Short mmCIF file of C-alpha atoms in Angstrom, two decimals:
data_model
loop_
_atom_site.label_atom_id
_atom_site.label_comp_id
_atom_site.label_asym_id
_atom_site.label_seq_id
_atom_site.Cartn_x
_atom_site.Cartn_y
_atom_site.Cartn_z
CA UNK A 1 40.39 0.27 6.31
CA UNK A 2 43.15 2.82 4.18
CA UNK A 3 41.86 6.16 3.38
CA UNK A 4 44.62 6.52 0.95
CA UNK A 5 44.13 3.38 -0.55
CA UNK A 6 40.62 3.90 -1.29
CA UNK A 7 40.81 7.67 -1.98
CA UNK A 8 44.41 5.61 -5.04
CA UNK A 9 41.11 3.58 -6.22
CA UNK A 10 38.48 6.58 -6.11
CA UNK A 11 40.94 8.73 -8.44
CA UNK A 12 42.26 5.89 -10.47
CA UNK A 13 38.71 4.40 -11.82
CA UNK A 14 37.74 8.60 -12.12
CA UNK A 15 41.34 8.69 -14.54
CA UNK A 16 40.18 5.87 -16.19
CA UNK A 17 43.86 4.35 -15.58
CA UNK A 18 47.14 4.09 -12.98
CA UNK A 19 49.71 6.26 -14.90
CA UNK A 20 46.44 9.25 -15.52
CA UNK A 21 45.53 9.18 -11.62
CA UNK A 22 49.37 9.48 -11.21
CA UNK A 23 49.38 12.26 -13.21
CA UNK A 24 46.38 14.01 -11.22
CA UNK A 25 47.37 13.05 -7.74
CA UNK A 26 51.32 14.19 -8.05
CA UNK A 27 51.75 10.45 -6.53
CA UNK A 28 54.08 8.15 -8.19
CA UNK A 29 51.57 5.17 -10.33
CA UNK A 30 53.67 2.21 -8.41
CA UNK A 31 52.83 3.97 -4.78
CA UNK A 32 48.98 4.27 -6.23
CA UNK A 33 49.69 -0.01 -7.20
CA UNK A 34 51.21 -0.93 -4.10
CA UNK A 35 47.89 0.80 -1.64
CA UNK A 36 45.05 -1.04 -3.60
CA UNK A 37 47.01 -4.38 -3.05
CA UNK A 38 47.12 -3.18 0.26
CA UNK A 39 43.46 -2.51 0.43
CA UNK A 40 43.10 -6.00 -1.95
CA UNK A 41 44.85 -8.12 1.02
CA UNK A 42 43.04 -6.71 3.72
CA UNK A 43 39.57 -7.29 2.58
CA UNK A 44 40.47 -10.85 1.04
CA UNK A 45 38.96 -10.04 -2.34
CA UNK A 46 40.07 -8.54 -5.43
CA UNK A 47 39.38 -4.63 -6.04
CA UNK A 48 39.68 -4.38 -9.99
CA UNK A 49 39.96 -6.58 -12.90
CA UNK A 50 43.44 -7.48 -13.78
CA UNK A 51 44.61 -7.80 -17.23
CA UNK A 52 43.29 -5.12 -18.33
CA UNK A 53 44.96 -1.91 -19.75
CA UNK A 54 42.40 0.39 -17.56
CA UNK A 55 40.81 0.17 -14.52
CA UNK A 56 37.49 -1.49 -14.45
CA UNK A 57 36.19 -2.42 -10.53
CA UNK A 58 35.28 -6.05 -9.85
CA UNK A 59 31.76 -6.47 -8.08
CA UNK A 60 33.49 -6.28 -4.83
CA UNK A 61 35.52 -3.27 -5.72
CA UNK A 62 32.17 -1.17 -7.22
CA UNK A 63 30.42 -2.24 -3.70
CA UNK A 64 33.85 -0.72 -1.51
CA UNK A 65 33.50 2.67 -4.13
CA UNK A 66 30.11 3.34 -3.12
CA UNK A 67 30.82 2.64 0.59
CA UNK A 68 33.58 5.26 0.28
CA UNK A 69 31.69 8.04 -2.29
CA UNK A 70 28.75 8.43 0.88
CA UNK A 71 31.25 8.15 3.52
CA UNK A 72 32.74 11.61 1.66
CA UNK A 73 29.35 12.43 1.24
CA UNK A 74 28.65 11.84 4.97
CA UNK A 75 31.45 13.89 6.15
CA UNK A 76 30.57 16.48 3.61
CA UNK A 77 27.21 16.56 5.11
CA UNK A 78 28.81 16.75 8.35
CA UNK A 79 30.92 20.27 7.99
CA UNK A 80 28.30 21.64 6.51
CA UNK A 81 26.03 21.16 9.06
CA UNK A 82 28.83 22.14 11.59
CA UNK A 83 29.31 25.53 9.65
CA UNK A 84 25.51 26.10 9.41
CA UNK A 85 25.51 25.81 13.18
CA UNK A 86 28.35 28.78 12.97
CA UNK A 87 26.26 30.70 11.12
CA UNK A 88 29.03 30.70 8.24
CA UNK A 89 27.47 31.45 4.58
CA UNK A 90 30.74 30.21 3.22
CA UNK A 91 31.24 27.14 0.85
CA UNK A 92 31.11 25.63 -2.57
CA UNK A 93 28.50 24.28 -4.99
CA UNK A 94 28.79 22.21 -8.37
CA UNK A 95 26.30 22.66 -10.77
CA UNK A 96 25.87 20.54 -14.09
CA UNK A 97 23.94 22.08 -16.72
CA UNK A 98 23.46 21.91 -20.57
CA UNK A 99 23.30 24.95 -22.69
CA UNK A 100 20.09 25.18 -23.18
CA UNK A 101 19.40 26.32 -19.76
CA UNK A 102 21.61 29.88 -20.02
CA UNK A 103 19.02 31.52 -21.30
CA UNK A 104 18.57 35.08 -19.28
CA UNK A 105 16.06 33.68 -16.35
CA UNK A 106 18.78 31.30 -15.70
CA UNK A 107 21.62 33.53 -15.75
CA UNK A 108 19.11 36.44 -13.61
CA UNK A 109 18.93 32.71 -11.11
CA UNK A 110 22.21 32.79 -10.85
CA UNK A 111 23.13 36.45 -10.05
CA UNK A 112 20.32 35.92 -7.07
CA UNK A 113 21.99 33.42 -5.90
CA UNK A 114 25.48 34.38 -5.73
CA UNK A 115 24.35 38.16 -4.64
CA UNK A 116 22.40 36.54 -1.51
CA UNK A 117 25.23 34.23 -0.95
CA UNK A 118 28.59 35.83 -1.42
CA UNK A 119 31.01 33.73 -0.03
CA UNK A 120 29.51 30.82 -1.33
CA UNK A 121 31.67 29.85 -4.27
CA UNK A 122 29.89 28.45 -7.36
CA UNK A 123 31.07 26.47 -10.11
CA UNK A 124 29.18 25.99 -12.90
CA UNK A 125 29.98 23.29 -15.48
CA UNK A 126 28.19 23.80 -19.01
CA UNK A 127 28.14 20.64 -20.60
CA UNK A 128 25.87 17.40 -22.32
CA UNK A 129 23.35 15.12 -20.65
CA UNK A 130 25.02 12.31 -20.72
CA UNK A 131 28.16 14.45 -19.08
CA UNK A 132 26.45 15.81 -16.89
CA UNK A 133 24.77 12.33 -15.08
CA UNK A 134 28.29 10.95 -14.96
CA UNK A 135 29.07 14.38 -12.95
CA UNK A 136 26.44 13.86 -10.61
CA UNK A 137 26.79 9.61 -10.20
CA UNK A 138 30.52 10.52 -9.68
CA UNK A 139 30.02 13.00 -7.22
CA UNK A 140 32.01 15.73 -9.12
CA UNK A 141 28.24 18.33 -9.49
CA UNK A 142 26.37 18.36 -6.31
CA UNK A 143 23.63 18.82 -8.56
CA UNK A 144 22.74 18.45 -12.61
CA UNK A 145 20.37 20.12 -15.12
CA UNK A 146 19.29 17.98 -17.48
CA UNK A 147 16.88 17.64 -20.62
CA UNK A 148 14.57 14.18 -20.50
CA UNK A 149 14.59 12.29 -17.12
CA UNK A 150 17.33 9.77 -17.11
CA UNK A 151 16.59 6.36 -15.94
CA UNK A 152 19.33 4.97 -13.49
CA UNK A 153 18.68 3.78 -10.43
CA UNK A 154 21.62 5.94 -8.56
CA UNK A 155 20.22 8.96 -9.60
CA UNK A 156 17.88 10.29 -7.57
CA UNK A 157 15.85 12.90 -9.26
CA UNK A 158 14.54 15.77 -7.59
CA UNK A 159 12.28 17.66 -9.57
CA UNK A 160 10.57 17.23 -13.31
CA UNK A 161 9.04 19.69 -15.30
CA UNK A 162 7.75 19.70 -18.38
CA UNK A 163 9.41 21.56 -21.08
CA UNK A 164 8.13 20.59 -24.89
CA UNK A 165 10.08 21.38 -27.56
CA UNK A 166 8.50 24.04 -29.36
CA UNK A 167 8.72 25.47 -32.99
CA UNK A 168 10.67 29.40 -32.16
CA UNK A 169 10.52 31.79 -34.39
CA UNK A 170 10.72 35.89 -34.70
CA UNK A 171 7.49 37.74 -33.62
CA UNK A 172 6.43 38.57 -37.33
CA UNK A 173 7.17 35.11 -38.80
CA UNK A 174 4.50 33.54 -40.89
CA UNK A 175 4.09 30.58 -38.58
CA UNK A 176 3.90 32.92 -35.35
CA UNK A 177 0.26 33.51 -35.47
CA UNK A 178 -0.44 29.51 -35.42
CA UNK A 179 -1.57 27.54 -32.69
CA UNK A 180 0.61 24.26 -33.72
CA UNK A 181 2.86 23.33 -36.91
CA UNK A 182 4.16 19.84 -38.50
CA UNK A 183 7.50 19.13 -39.07
CA UNK A 184 6.34 19.23 -42.78
CA UNK A 185 5.37 22.74 -42.47
CA UNK A 186 8.79 23.22 -40.43
CA UNK A 187 10.87 21.84 -43.53
CA UNK A 188 9.54 24.81 -45.89
CA UNK A 189 11.12 27.45 -43.41
CA UNK A 190 15.39 27.79 -42.93
CA UNK A 191 16.36 26.16 -40.06
CA UNK A 192 19.09 26.19 -37.89
CA UNK A 193 19.16 22.87 -35.40
CA UNK A 194 21.58 21.49 -32.80
CA UNK A 195 24.03 18.69 -33.87
CA UNK A 196 22.44 15.37 -34.59
CA UNK A 197 24.49 13.93 -30.97
CA UNK A 198 22.40 16.45 -28.96
CA UNK A 199 19.65 15.14 -26.34
CA UNK A 200 17.34 17.50 -28.31
CA UNK A 201 17.99 16.74 -32.09
CA UNK A 202 17.83 12.82 -30.96
CA UNK A 203 14.28 13.43 -29.33
CA UNK A 204 13.56 15.70 -33.41
CA UNK A 205 15.33 12.54 -34.96
CA UNK A 206 12.19 10.24 -33.41
CA UNK A 207 9.71 12.03 -34.71
CA UNK A 208 11.11 12.52 -37.67
CA UNK A 209 11.20 8.70 -37.97
CA UNK A 210 7.44 8.84 -37.06
CA UNK A 211 6.52 11.15 -39.15
CA UNK A 212 8.53 9.67 -41.90
CA UNK A 213 9.86 13.98 -42.37
CA UNK A 214 13.47 14.88 -42.55
CA UNK A 215 14.30 17.93 -41.50
CA UNK A 216 17.68 19.63 -43.41
CA UNK A 217 18.91 22.58 -41.51
CA UNK A 218 20.95 25.16 -43.44
CA UNK A 219 22.60 26.00 -40.04
CA UNK A 220 23.91 23.21 -37.51
CA UNK A 221 25.41 25.23 -34.32
CA UNK A 222 26.16 23.83 -30.98
CA UNK A 223 25.71 26.91 -29.73
CA UNK A 224 21.55 27.97 -27.69
CA UNK A 225 23.14 31.57 -28.31
CA UNK A 226 23.55 31.46 -32.22
CA UNK A 227 20.11 29.70 -32.23
CA UNK A 228 18.63 32.40 -30.75
CA UNK A 229 20.24 35.40 -32.32
CA UNK A 230 19.40 33.91 -35.82
CA UNK A 231 16.01 33.41 -35.15
CA UNK A 232 15.70 36.72 -33.31
CA UNK A 233 17.20 37.99 -37.03
CA UNK A 234 14.70 35.92 -38.64
CA UNK A 235 17.13 34.39 -40.59
CA UNK A 236 15.62 30.91 -39.30
CA UNK A 237 13.94 28.69 -37.91
CA UNK A 238 14.82 26.94 -34.63
CA UNK A 239 13.67 24.33 -31.99
CA UNK A 240 14.23 24.77 -28.50
CA UNK A 241 12.43 24.12 -25.02
CA UNK A 242 10.69 27.84 -23.79
CA UNK A 243 13.18 27.80 -20.97
CA UNK A 244 15.89 28.69 -23.42
CA UNK A 245 14.07 31.50 -25.03
CA UNK A 246 12.51 32.46 -21.57
CA UNK A 247 12.56 36.21 -21.73
CA UNK A 248 13.06 37.17 -25.48
CA UNK A 249 9.44 35.31 -25.24
CA UNK A 250 7.45 36.35 -22.56
CA UNK A 251 8.79 39.93 -24.19
CA UNK A 252 7.22 39.34 -26.99
CA UNK A 253 10.32 39.11 -29.61
CA UNK A 254 10.06 35.61 -30.53
CA UNK A 255 7.32 33.31 -30.70
CA UNK A 256 6.64 29.07 -29.78
CA UNK A 257 4.46 27.31 -31.73
CA UNK A 258 3.79 23.47 -30.56
CA UNK A 259 5.18 21.30 -32.50
CA UNK A 260 2.58 18.24 -33.35
CA UNK A 261 4.50 15.45 -32.19
CA UNK A 262 3.27 13.67 -28.52
CA UNK A 263 7.16 12.92 -27.60
CA UNK A 264 7.74 16.80 -28.46
CA UNK A 265 5.21 17.75 -26.22
CA UNK A 266 5.97 15.15 -23.56
CA UNK A 267 9.41 16.52 -22.86
CA UNK A 268 10.82 17.33 -19.26
CA UNK A 269 13.80 18.60 -17.68
CA UNK A 270 14.99 17.42 -14.03
CA UNK A 271 16.92 18.30 -11.26
CA UNK A 272 19.72 15.45 -10.38
CA UNK A 273 21.80 13.74 -7.68
CA UNK A 274 22.95 10.71 -6.70
CA UNK A 275 21.08 8.63 -4.85
CA UNK A 276 21.63 8.67 -1.11
CA UNK A 277 24.02 12.52 -1.49
CA UNK A 278 22.48 14.12 1.65
CA UNK A 279 23.26 18.10 0.54
CA UNK A 280 23.65 20.43 2.92
CA UNK A 281 25.00 23.64 3.53
CA UNK A 282 26.17 25.72 0.46
CA UNK A 283 24.64 22.83 -1.85
CA UNK A 284 21.70 22.67 0.06
CA UNK A 285 20.85 27.09 -0.25
CA UNK A 286 21.93 26.27 -4.77
CA UNK A 287 19.05 23.44 -4.21
CA UNK A 288 16.34 25.20 -3.36
CA UNK A 289 17.04 28.23 -5.11
CA UNK A 290 16.96 25.93 -9.00
CA UNK A 291 13.67 24.24 -7.64
CA UNK A 292 12.62 27.89 -7.16
CA UNK A 293 13.69 28.28 -10.95
CA UNK A 294 11.65 25.06 -12.17
CA UNK A 295 8.53 26.56 -10.35
CA UNK A 296 9.06 29.61 -12.56
CA UNK A 297 9.83 27.71 -15.93
CA UNK A 298 6.72 25.28 -14.77
CA UNK A 299 4.37 28.22 -14.79
CA UNK A 300 2.76 29.63 -18.32
CA UNK A 301 4.51 32.35 -19.58
CA UNK A 302 3.50 36.31 -19.57
CA UNK A 303 3.97 37.56 -22.58
CA UNK A 304 3.91 41.10 -23.64
CA UNK A 305 1.07 42.89 -25.29
CA UNK A 306 2.57 44.19 -28.87
#
């Protein structure tokens, strides 16, 4: 089994083509093709489908790549365990999250982690839920935080907590004192919402269909920060999980109101990693801290009295 051939095959798969893999590896595309051909000759089976412009694995190729990924992960775990034995608090961890998580509570968690582990290099990737799942499956990220639980047997859901989608308003907004609000009620106020391809907006679209009520925002933005600031200034109402505005809710600056729809109330967030991947060292320490943050988000809000 050629380590080089396996590495080239994985890179070609991730890049989508031999040429793109060549650019990434700074190796001639013919060398990549030759190494993969030698692998196929060694195994006696085709690993990639022929005649395609891109790289697509055969069933045999999928088995080989899955085995190789587990080998790479096992070697990484071994190195991390040995580092732990030497008490070397260094390493590298990659966390992929959606922008909706980037409130002050999450920022505080990251600051605490880096303060406690100054020699660990942390990569924070902000992406869509679909891209986060792909990063975790391709071992580009050790951990992922996503809205809603992905239904994929290759994904291990480490933790999941309820995080209903709520109407978020300024503390002095006319809706602020209500215990729940309907979509029709929300439609009577200016709205600031995420784009339709966002996971949060897709959950909302299902509720709109069920209630035959369609919301037209005055502002559409892919920035959670913009949503928070627009609501803080009283210019609009938005729809977010509480974790996106956790500190503002606790301070009493903003208020959250339940939306009268089962799917909105049943929304969740999940901490995910690739099934079969064992995390050690820096990623394992990050895992513990993220799980602690999830427990924090799962407790009742402590709203300051104003």
